[in-house]
Short mmCIF file of C-alpha atoms in Angstrom, two decimals:
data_model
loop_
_atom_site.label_atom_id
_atom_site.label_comp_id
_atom_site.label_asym_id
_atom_site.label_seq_id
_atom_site.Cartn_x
_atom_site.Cartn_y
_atom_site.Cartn_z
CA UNK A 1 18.96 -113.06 -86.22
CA UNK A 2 18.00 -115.00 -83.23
CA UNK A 3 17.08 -118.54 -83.65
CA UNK A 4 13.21 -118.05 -82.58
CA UNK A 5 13.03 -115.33 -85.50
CA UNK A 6 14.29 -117.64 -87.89
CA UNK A 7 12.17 -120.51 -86.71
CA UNK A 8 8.62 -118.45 -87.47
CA UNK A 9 10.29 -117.18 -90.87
CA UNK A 10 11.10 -120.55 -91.93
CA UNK A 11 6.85 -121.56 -90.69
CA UNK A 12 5.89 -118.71 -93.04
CA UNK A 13 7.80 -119.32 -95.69
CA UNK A 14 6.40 -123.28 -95.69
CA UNK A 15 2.54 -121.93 -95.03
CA UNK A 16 2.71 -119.47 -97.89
CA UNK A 17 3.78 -121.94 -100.37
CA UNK A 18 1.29 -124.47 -98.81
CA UNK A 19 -1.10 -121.72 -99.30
CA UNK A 20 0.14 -121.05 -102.86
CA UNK A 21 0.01 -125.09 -103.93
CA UNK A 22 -3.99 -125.23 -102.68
CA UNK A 23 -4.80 -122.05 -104.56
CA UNK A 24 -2.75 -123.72 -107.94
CA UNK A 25 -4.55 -126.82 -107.37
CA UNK A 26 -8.27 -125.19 -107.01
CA UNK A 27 -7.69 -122.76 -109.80
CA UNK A 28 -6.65 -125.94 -112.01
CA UNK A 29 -9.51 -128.35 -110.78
CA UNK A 30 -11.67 -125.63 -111.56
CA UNK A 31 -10.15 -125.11 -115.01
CA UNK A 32 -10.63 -128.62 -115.27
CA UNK A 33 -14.24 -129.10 -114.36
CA UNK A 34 -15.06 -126.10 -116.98
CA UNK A 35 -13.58 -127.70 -120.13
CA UNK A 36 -15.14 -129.32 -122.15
CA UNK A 37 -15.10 -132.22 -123.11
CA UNK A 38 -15.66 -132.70 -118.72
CA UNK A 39 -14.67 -135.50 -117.14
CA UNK A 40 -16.79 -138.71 -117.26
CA UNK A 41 -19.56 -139.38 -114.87
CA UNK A 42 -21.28 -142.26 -113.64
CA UNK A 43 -25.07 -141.99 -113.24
CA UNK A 44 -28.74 -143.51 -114.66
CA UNK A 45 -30.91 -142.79 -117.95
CA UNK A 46 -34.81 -143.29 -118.45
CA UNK A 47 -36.90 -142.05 -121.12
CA UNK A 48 -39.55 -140.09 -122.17
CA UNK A 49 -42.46 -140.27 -124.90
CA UNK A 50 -42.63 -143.85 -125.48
CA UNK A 51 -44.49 -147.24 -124.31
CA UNK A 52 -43.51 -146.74 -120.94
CA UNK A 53 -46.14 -143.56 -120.87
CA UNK A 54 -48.37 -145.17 -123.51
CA UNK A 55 -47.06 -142.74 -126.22
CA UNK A 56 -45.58 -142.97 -129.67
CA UNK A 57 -42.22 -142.27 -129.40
CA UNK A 58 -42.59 -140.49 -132.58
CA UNK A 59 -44.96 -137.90 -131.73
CA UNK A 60 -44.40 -134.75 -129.79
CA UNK A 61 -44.29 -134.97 -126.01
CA UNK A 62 -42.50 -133.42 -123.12
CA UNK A 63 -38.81 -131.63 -124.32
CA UNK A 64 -39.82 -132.12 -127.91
CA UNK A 65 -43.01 -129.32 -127.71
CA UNK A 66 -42.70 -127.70 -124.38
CA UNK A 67 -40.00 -128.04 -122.49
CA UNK A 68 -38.30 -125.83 -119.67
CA UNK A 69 -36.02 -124.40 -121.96
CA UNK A 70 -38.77 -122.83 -123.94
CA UNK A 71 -37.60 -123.79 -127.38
CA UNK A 72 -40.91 -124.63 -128.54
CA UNK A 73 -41.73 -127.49 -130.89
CA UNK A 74 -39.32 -129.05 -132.47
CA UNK A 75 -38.73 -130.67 -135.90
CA UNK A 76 -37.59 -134.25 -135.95
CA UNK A 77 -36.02 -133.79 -139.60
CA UNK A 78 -34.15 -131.02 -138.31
CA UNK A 79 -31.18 -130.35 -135.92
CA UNK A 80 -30.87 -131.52 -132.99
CA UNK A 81 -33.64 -134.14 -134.55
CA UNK A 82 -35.03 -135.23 -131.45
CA UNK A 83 -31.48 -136.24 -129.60
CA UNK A 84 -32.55 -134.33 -126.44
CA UNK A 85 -32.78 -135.12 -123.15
CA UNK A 86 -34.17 -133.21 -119.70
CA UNK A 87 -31.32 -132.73 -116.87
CA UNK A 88 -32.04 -132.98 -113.20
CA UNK A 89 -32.74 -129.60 -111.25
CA UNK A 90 -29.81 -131.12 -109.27
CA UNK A 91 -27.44 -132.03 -111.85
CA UNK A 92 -23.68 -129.87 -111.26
CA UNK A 93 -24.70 -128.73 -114.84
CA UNK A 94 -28.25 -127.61 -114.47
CA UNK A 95 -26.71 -125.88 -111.43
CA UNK A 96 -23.85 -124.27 -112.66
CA UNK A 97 -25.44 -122.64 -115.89
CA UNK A 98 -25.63 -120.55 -117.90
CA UNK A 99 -29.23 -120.93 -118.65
CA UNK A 100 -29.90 -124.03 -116.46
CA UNK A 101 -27.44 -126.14 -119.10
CA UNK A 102 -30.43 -125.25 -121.43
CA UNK A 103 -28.53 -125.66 -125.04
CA UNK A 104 -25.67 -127.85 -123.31
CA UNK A 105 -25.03 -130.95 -124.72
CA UNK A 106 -23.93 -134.19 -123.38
CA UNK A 107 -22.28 -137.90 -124.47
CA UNK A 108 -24.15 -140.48 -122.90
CA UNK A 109 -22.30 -144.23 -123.02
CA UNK A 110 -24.73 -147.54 -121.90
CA UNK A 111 -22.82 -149.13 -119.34
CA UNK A 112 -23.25 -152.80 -119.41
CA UNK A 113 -21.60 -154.29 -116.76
CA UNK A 114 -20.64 -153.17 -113.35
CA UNK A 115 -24.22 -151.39 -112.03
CA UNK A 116 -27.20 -151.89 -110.81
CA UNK A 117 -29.11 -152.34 -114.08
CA UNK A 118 -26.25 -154.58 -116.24
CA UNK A 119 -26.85 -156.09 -119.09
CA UNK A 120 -29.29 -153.56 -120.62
CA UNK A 121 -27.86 -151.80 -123.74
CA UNK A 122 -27.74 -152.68 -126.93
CA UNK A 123 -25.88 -156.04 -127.60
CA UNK A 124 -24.00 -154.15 -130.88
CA UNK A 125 -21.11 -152.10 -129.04
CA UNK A 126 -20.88 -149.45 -131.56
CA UNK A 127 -25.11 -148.52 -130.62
CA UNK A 128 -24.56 -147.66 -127.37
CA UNK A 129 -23.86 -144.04 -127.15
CA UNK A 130 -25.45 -141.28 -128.10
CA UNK A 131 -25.47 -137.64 -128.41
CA UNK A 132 -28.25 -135.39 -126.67
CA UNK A 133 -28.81 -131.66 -126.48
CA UNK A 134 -30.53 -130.41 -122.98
CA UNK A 135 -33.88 -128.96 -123.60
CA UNK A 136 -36.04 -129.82 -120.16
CA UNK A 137 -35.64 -130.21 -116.97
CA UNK A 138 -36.26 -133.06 -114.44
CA UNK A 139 -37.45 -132.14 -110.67
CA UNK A 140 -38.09 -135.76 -110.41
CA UNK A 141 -34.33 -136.41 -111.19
CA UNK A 142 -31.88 -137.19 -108.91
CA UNK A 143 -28.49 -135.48 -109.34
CA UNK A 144 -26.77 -137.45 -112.13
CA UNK A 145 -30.39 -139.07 -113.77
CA UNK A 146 -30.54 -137.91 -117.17
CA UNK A 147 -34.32 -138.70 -119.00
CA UNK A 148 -33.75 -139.27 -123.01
CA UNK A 149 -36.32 -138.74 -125.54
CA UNK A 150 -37.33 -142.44 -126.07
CA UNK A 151 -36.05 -142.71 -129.83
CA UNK A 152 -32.92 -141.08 -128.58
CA UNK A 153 -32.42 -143.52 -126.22
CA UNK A 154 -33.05 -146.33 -128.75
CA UNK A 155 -29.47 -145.67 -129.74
CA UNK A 156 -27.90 -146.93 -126.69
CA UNK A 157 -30.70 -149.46 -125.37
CA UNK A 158 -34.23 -150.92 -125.94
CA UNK A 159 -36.69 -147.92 -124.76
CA UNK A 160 -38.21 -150.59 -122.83
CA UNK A 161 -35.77 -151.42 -120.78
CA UNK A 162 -36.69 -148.62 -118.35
CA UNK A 163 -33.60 -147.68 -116.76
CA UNK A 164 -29.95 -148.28 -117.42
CA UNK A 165 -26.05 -147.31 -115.93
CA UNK A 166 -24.39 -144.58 -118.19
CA UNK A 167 -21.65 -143.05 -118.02
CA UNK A 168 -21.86 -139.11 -119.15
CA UNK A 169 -19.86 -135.65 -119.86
CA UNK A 170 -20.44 -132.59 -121.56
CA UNK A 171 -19.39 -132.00 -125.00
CA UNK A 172 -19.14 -129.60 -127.77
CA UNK A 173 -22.95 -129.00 -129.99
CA UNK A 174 -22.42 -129.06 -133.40
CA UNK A 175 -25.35 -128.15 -135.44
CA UNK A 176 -25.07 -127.87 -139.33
CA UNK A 177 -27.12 -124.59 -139.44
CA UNK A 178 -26.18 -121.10 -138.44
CA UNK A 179 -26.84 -120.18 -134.70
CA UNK A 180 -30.73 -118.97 -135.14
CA UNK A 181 -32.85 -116.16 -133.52
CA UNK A 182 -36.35 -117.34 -132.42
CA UNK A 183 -38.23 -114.31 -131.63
CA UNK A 184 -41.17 -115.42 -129.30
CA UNK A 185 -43.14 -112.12 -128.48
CA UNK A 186 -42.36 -108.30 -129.74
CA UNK A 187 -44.20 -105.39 -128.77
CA UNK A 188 -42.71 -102.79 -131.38
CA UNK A 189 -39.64 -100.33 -130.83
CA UNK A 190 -39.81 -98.65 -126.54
CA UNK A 191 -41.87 -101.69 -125.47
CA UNK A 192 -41.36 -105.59 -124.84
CA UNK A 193 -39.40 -108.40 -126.61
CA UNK A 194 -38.33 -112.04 -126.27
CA UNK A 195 -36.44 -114.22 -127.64
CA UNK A 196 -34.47 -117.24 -127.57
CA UNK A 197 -30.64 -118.19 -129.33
CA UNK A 198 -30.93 -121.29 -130.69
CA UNK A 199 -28.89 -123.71 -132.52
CA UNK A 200 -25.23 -123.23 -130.55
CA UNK A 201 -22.40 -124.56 -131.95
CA UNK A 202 -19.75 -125.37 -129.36
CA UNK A 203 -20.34 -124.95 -125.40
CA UNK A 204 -23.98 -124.55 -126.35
CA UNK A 205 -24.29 -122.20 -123.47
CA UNK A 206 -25.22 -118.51 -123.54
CA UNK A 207 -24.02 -116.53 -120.90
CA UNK A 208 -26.00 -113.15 -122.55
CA UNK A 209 -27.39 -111.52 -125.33
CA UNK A 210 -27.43 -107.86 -126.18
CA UNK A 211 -29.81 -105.80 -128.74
CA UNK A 212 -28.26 -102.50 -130.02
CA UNK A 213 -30.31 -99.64 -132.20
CA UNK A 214 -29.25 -97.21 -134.23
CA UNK A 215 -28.65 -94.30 -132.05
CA UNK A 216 -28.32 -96.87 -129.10
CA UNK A 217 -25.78 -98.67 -127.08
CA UNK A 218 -25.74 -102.18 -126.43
CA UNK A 219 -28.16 -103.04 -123.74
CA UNK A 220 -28.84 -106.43 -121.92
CA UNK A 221 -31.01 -108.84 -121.78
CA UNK A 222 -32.65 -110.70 -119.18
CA UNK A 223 -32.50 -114.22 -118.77
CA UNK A 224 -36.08 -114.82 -117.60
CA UNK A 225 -35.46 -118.80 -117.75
CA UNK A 226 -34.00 -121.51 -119.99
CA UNK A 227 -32.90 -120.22 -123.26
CA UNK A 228 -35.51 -117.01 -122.96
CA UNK A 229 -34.63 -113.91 -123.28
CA UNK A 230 -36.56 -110.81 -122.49
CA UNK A 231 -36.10 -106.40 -122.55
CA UNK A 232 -38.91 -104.28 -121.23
CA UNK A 233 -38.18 -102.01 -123.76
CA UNK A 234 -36.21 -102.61 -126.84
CA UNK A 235 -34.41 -99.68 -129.06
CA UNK A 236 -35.47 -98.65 -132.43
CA UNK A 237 -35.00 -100.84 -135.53
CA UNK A 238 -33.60 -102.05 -137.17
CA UNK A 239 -32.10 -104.28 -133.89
CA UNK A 240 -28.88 -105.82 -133.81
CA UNK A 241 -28.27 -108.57 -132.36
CA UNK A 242 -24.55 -110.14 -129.64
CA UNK A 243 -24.34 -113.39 -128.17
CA UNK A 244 -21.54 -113.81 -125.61
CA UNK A 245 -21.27 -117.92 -125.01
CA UNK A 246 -20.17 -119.20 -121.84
CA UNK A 247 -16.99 -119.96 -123.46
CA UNK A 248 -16.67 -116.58 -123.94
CA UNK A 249 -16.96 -116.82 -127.78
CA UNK A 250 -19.11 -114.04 -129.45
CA UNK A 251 -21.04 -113.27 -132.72
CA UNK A 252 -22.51 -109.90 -133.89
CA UNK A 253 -25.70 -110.33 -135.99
CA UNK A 254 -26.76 -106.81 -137.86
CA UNK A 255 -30.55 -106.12 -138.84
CA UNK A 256 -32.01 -109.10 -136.93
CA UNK A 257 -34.83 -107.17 -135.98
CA UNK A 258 -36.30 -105.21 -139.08
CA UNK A 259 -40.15 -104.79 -138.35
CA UNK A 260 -42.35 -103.57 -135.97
CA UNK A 261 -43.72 -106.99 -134.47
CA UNK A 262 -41.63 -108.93 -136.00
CA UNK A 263 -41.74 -112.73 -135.08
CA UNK A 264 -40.51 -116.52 -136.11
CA UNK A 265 -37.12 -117.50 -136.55
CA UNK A 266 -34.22 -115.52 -138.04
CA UNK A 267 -30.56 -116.78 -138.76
CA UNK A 268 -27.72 -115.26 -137.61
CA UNK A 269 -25.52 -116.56 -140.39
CA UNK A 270 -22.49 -116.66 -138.18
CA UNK A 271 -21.60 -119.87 -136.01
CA UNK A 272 -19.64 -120.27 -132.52
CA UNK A 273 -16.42 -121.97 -133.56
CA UNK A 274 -15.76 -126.38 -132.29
CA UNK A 275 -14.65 -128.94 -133.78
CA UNK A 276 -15.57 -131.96 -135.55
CA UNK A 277 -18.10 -132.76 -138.23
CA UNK A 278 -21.38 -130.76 -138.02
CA UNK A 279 -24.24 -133.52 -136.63
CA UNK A 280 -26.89 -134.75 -139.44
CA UNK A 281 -28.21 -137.61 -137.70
CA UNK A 282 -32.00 -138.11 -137.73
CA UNK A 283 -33.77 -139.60 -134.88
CA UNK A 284 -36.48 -141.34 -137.15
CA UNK A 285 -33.92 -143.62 -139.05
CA UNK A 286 -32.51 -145.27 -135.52
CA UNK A 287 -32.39 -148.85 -133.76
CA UNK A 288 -34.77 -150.48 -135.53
CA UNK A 289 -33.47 -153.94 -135.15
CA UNK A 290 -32.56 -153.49 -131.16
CA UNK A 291 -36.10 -151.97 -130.83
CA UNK A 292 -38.34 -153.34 -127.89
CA UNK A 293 -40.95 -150.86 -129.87
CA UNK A 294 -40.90 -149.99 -133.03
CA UNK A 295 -40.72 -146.29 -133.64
CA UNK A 296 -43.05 -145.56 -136.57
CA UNK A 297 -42.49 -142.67 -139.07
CA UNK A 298 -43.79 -138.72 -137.50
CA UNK A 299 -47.19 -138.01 -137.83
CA UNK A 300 -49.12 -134.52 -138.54
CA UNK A 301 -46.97 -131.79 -139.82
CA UNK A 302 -43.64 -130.08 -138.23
CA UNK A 303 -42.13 -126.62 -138.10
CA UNK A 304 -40.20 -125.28 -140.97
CA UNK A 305 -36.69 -125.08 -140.34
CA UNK A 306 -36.11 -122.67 -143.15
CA UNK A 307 -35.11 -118.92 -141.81
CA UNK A 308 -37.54 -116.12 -141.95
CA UNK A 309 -34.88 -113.80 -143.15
CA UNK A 310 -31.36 -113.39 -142.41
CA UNK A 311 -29.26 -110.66 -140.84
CA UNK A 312 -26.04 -109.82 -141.88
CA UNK A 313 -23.38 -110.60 -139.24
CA UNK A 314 -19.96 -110.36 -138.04
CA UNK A 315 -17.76 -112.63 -135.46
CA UNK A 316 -15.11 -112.84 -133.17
CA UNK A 317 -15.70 -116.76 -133.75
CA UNK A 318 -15.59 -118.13 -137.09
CA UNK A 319 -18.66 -119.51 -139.01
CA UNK A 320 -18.31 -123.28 -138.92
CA UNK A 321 -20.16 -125.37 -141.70
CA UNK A 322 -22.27 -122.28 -142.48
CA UNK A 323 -20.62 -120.16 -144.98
CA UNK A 324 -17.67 -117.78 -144.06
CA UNK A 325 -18.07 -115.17 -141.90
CA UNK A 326 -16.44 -110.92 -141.52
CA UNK A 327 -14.73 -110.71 -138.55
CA UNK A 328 -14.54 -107.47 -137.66
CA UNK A 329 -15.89 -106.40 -134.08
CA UNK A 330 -17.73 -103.12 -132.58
CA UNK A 331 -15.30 -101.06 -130.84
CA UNK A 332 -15.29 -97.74 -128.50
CA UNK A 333 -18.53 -96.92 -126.81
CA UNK A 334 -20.60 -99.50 -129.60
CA UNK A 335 -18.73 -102.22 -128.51
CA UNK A 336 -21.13 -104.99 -126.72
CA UNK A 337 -18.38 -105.43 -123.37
CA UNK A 338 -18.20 -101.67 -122.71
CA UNK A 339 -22.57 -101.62 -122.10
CA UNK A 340 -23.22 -100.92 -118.87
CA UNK A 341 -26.29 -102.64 -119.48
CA UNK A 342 -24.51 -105.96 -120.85
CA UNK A 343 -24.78 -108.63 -117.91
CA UNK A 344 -27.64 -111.12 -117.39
CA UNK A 345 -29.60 -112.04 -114.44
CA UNK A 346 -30.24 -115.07 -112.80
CA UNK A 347 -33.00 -117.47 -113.82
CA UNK A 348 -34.23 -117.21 -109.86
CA UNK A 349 -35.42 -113.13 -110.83
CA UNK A 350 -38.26 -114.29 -113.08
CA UNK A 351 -41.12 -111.48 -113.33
CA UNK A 352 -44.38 -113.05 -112.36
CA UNK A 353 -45.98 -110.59 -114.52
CA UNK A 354 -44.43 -111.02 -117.90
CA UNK A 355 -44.44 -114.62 -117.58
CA UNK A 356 -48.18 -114.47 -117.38
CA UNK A 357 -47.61 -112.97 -121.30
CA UNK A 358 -48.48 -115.26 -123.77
CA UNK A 359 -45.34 -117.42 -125.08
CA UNK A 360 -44.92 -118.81 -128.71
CA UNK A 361 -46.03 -122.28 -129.36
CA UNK A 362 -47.29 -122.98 -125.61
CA UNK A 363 -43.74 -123.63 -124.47
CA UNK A 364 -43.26 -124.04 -120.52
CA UNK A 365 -43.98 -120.42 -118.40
CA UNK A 366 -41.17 -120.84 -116.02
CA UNK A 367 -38.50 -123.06 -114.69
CA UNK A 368 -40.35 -123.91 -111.95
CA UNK A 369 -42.98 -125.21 -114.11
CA UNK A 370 -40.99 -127.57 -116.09
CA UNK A 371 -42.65 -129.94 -118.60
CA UNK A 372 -40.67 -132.87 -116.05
CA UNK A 373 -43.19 -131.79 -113.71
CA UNK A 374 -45.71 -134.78 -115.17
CA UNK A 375 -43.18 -137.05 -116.89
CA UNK A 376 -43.52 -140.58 -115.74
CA UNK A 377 -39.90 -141.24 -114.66
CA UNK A 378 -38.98 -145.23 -115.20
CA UNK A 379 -38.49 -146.88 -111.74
CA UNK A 380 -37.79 -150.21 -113.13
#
C-alpha cells in the first residue's frame, strides 16, 4: 500500500475514535445531568407570603392556593406541608421538563460565606437546608433564583433576610401517601376531563398519563400545563388510570374513574419506587427561635387530605410506605406503551378554549399566567 494511502487511513482511524470519545463523553454528561440526585448548583433564594409582602406567612398565598402547576390549595398539615418553592421560567429544570419541573423537587443548602449575600442563614448549621417541592413558577426569576414559601425558607434563614446564596440540586420526592388522582373537571363518558397526578414519589416528574375503558385502548393525555392533564373525550367507565414518570417508572391504577362527573381526589394506592424515609415534616412547627417573624399557627380551615375513594392498582414500581402493591402489568394490545395514542404534548400547545373552562379551586389558567406574575421578588 503506498505510503499516502496509509497516511489518510491512519487520519481516519484517529478521527473516528476522536469522534467516538466526544459521542462517549456527551452521552455520559448527559447521563449525568439526568440523575438524580444532579449535581450541585450555585444560585439565590427569596421568599414568598411573608413580611416582606405584608402577609402571614401562615396563610395561603401564591404556590400554596394557585400556583402554575395547578395543584390547587394546599394543606399545611399535609404532604408536601408547605415546603414548596416557584422555579424560574429560565431555570435548566423548568426548561427541560416534564411538566415545567412541576412535581420536581429540590435540596436547597444556605450558603454562608463566599457570595454576595454572606452571613445570612441560620447561625445553627444543621437549619440550613431544606427540602422543597416545585409548585409555581417565577417569570421574574433569573435562571438559577429559586422563591421559597416564607416558612419554608425559615429553615435555612430568617424570612427577613430577603435574599441569600444557596447552593441547589434535584432530588428524589418522598411523600408518605400513595401517588393521588385530583380530578379537576369531568364532563361524563365521550366528553371532557382533567386532571392532575399528585403526590410523586421519586423523580416527581410525569412524563404522561393514560385513561383506558373497558372496551378501550389506552389513550393519551394532554399536558395542557403544569401538572394538568386534559382528554377531549374520555372512554366509558369505569376509567383506568397509567402514569409513566420521567424516570420511566410506571403504575397502573384500575377503577379510578367510577361515576359520571366524578370529581375530588382519588388515591392510586400504588407509589413510584426511591429511597429513603418517607417526609413527615410540617411547615408550622419550624424556626421559631431563628425567626425574624414569627409564623403563627394556620388560620380558617384546609382541604381534607383523606381520599375520596380508592382504585385498585397494579405496578411496575413498588408501593413505598403505602402498603404493598400487585405487580403484574397490561400486556398485548391493553398494554399502556403499545397506544398509539400514549405520548404527551408540549406545555407550549395549550387550547385557548378549554383553558377558558372553569378550573377547580381557582388554580392558575395557564403557564403563561403564573401566580409569579405578581409576587414581590426580594431585591435586598
Amino acid at each position: 500500500m503506498p505510503a499516502s494511502s496509509t497516511l489518510c487511513l491512519l487520519l481516519a482511524v484517529l478521527a473516528l475514535r476522536q469522534s467516538s470519545a466526544r459521542l462517549l463523553q456527551a452521552s455520559s454528561s448527559s447521563s449525568s445531568s439526568d440523575s438524580i440526585p444532579s449535581e450541585w448548583i450555585t444560585g439565590i433564594a427569596t421568599n414568598y407570603g411573608g413580611p416582606s409582602e405584608g402577609k402571614d406567612p401562615s396563610s395561603y398565598s401564591w404556590g400554596t392556593i394557585d400556583g402554575s402547576c395547578g395543584y390547587g390549595s394546599l394543606n399545611k398539615q399535609a404532604y408536601p406541608f408547605w415546603s414548596v418553592a416557584a422555579l424560574s421560567t429560565s431555570n435548566r429544570f423548568y426548561k427541560a421538563g416534564p411538566a415545567n419541573g412541576c412535581g420536581e423537587c429540590f435540596e436547597i443548602q444556605c450558603q454562608n460565606s463566599g457570595g454576595k449575600f454572606a452571613g445570612r442563614c441560620n447561625s445553627d448549621p444543621s437549619q440550613q437546608s431544606a427540602t422543597v417541592l416545585i409548585t409555581d413558577s417565577c417569570p421574574e426569576c433569573e435562571a438559577d433564583h429559586i422563591d421559597m414559601q416564607a416558612l419554608t425558607f425559615q429553615k435555612i434563614a430568617p424570612m427577613l433576610n430577603g435574599r441569600i446564596d444557596i447552593k441547589y440540586r434535584r432530588v428524589e420526592c418522598t411523600p408518605p401517601v400513595p401517588v393521588k388522582v385530583q380530578i379537576d373537571g369531568n364532563s361524563g363518558p365521550g366528553r371532557w376531563l382533567r386532571l392532575s397526578v399528585t403526590t410523586n414519589g421519586g423523580s416527581g416528574g410525569v412524563r404522561s398519563v393514560q385513561v383506558k375503558g373497558p372496551n378501550s385502548g389506552w389513550t393519551g393525555l394532554k399536558n395542557l400545563y403544569g401538572a394538568a392533564w386534559e382528554i377531549a373525550q374520555q372512554p366509558q367507565l369505569p376509567i383506568d388510570l397509567h402514569v409513566t414518570a420521567d424516570s420511566g417508572q410506571e403504575i397502573t391504577a384500575f377503577d379510578v374513574i367510577t361515576k359520571s362527573g366524578q370529581k375530588g381526589t382519588v388515591s392510586t394506592g400504588q407509589q413510584f419506587n426511591f429511597n429513603g424515609p418517607p417526609s413527615y415534616d410540617e411547615a408550622s412547627s419550624i424556626g421559631e427561635s431563628s425567626s425574624s417573624a414569627s409564623a403563627s399557627s394556620s388560620s380558617g380551615s384546609s382541604d381534607s387530605d383523606s381520599s375520596s375513594g380508592s382504585g385498585s392498582s397494579s405496578s411496575s414500581a413498588s408501593s413505598s410506605g403505602s402498603g404493598s402493591s400487585s405487580s403484574s402489568s397490561s400486556s398485548g394490545s391493553d398494554s399502556p406503551s403499545s397506544s398509539s395514542g400514549g405520548s404527551s404534548s408540549s406545555g407550549s400547545d395549550i387550547n385557548p378554549d378549554s383553558i377558558q373552562s372553569s378550573i377547580a379551586k381557582g388554580q392558575s389558567s395557564s403557564s403563561s399566567s403564573s401566580s409569579g406574575g405578581g409576587r414581590e421578588v426580594s431585591t435586598h
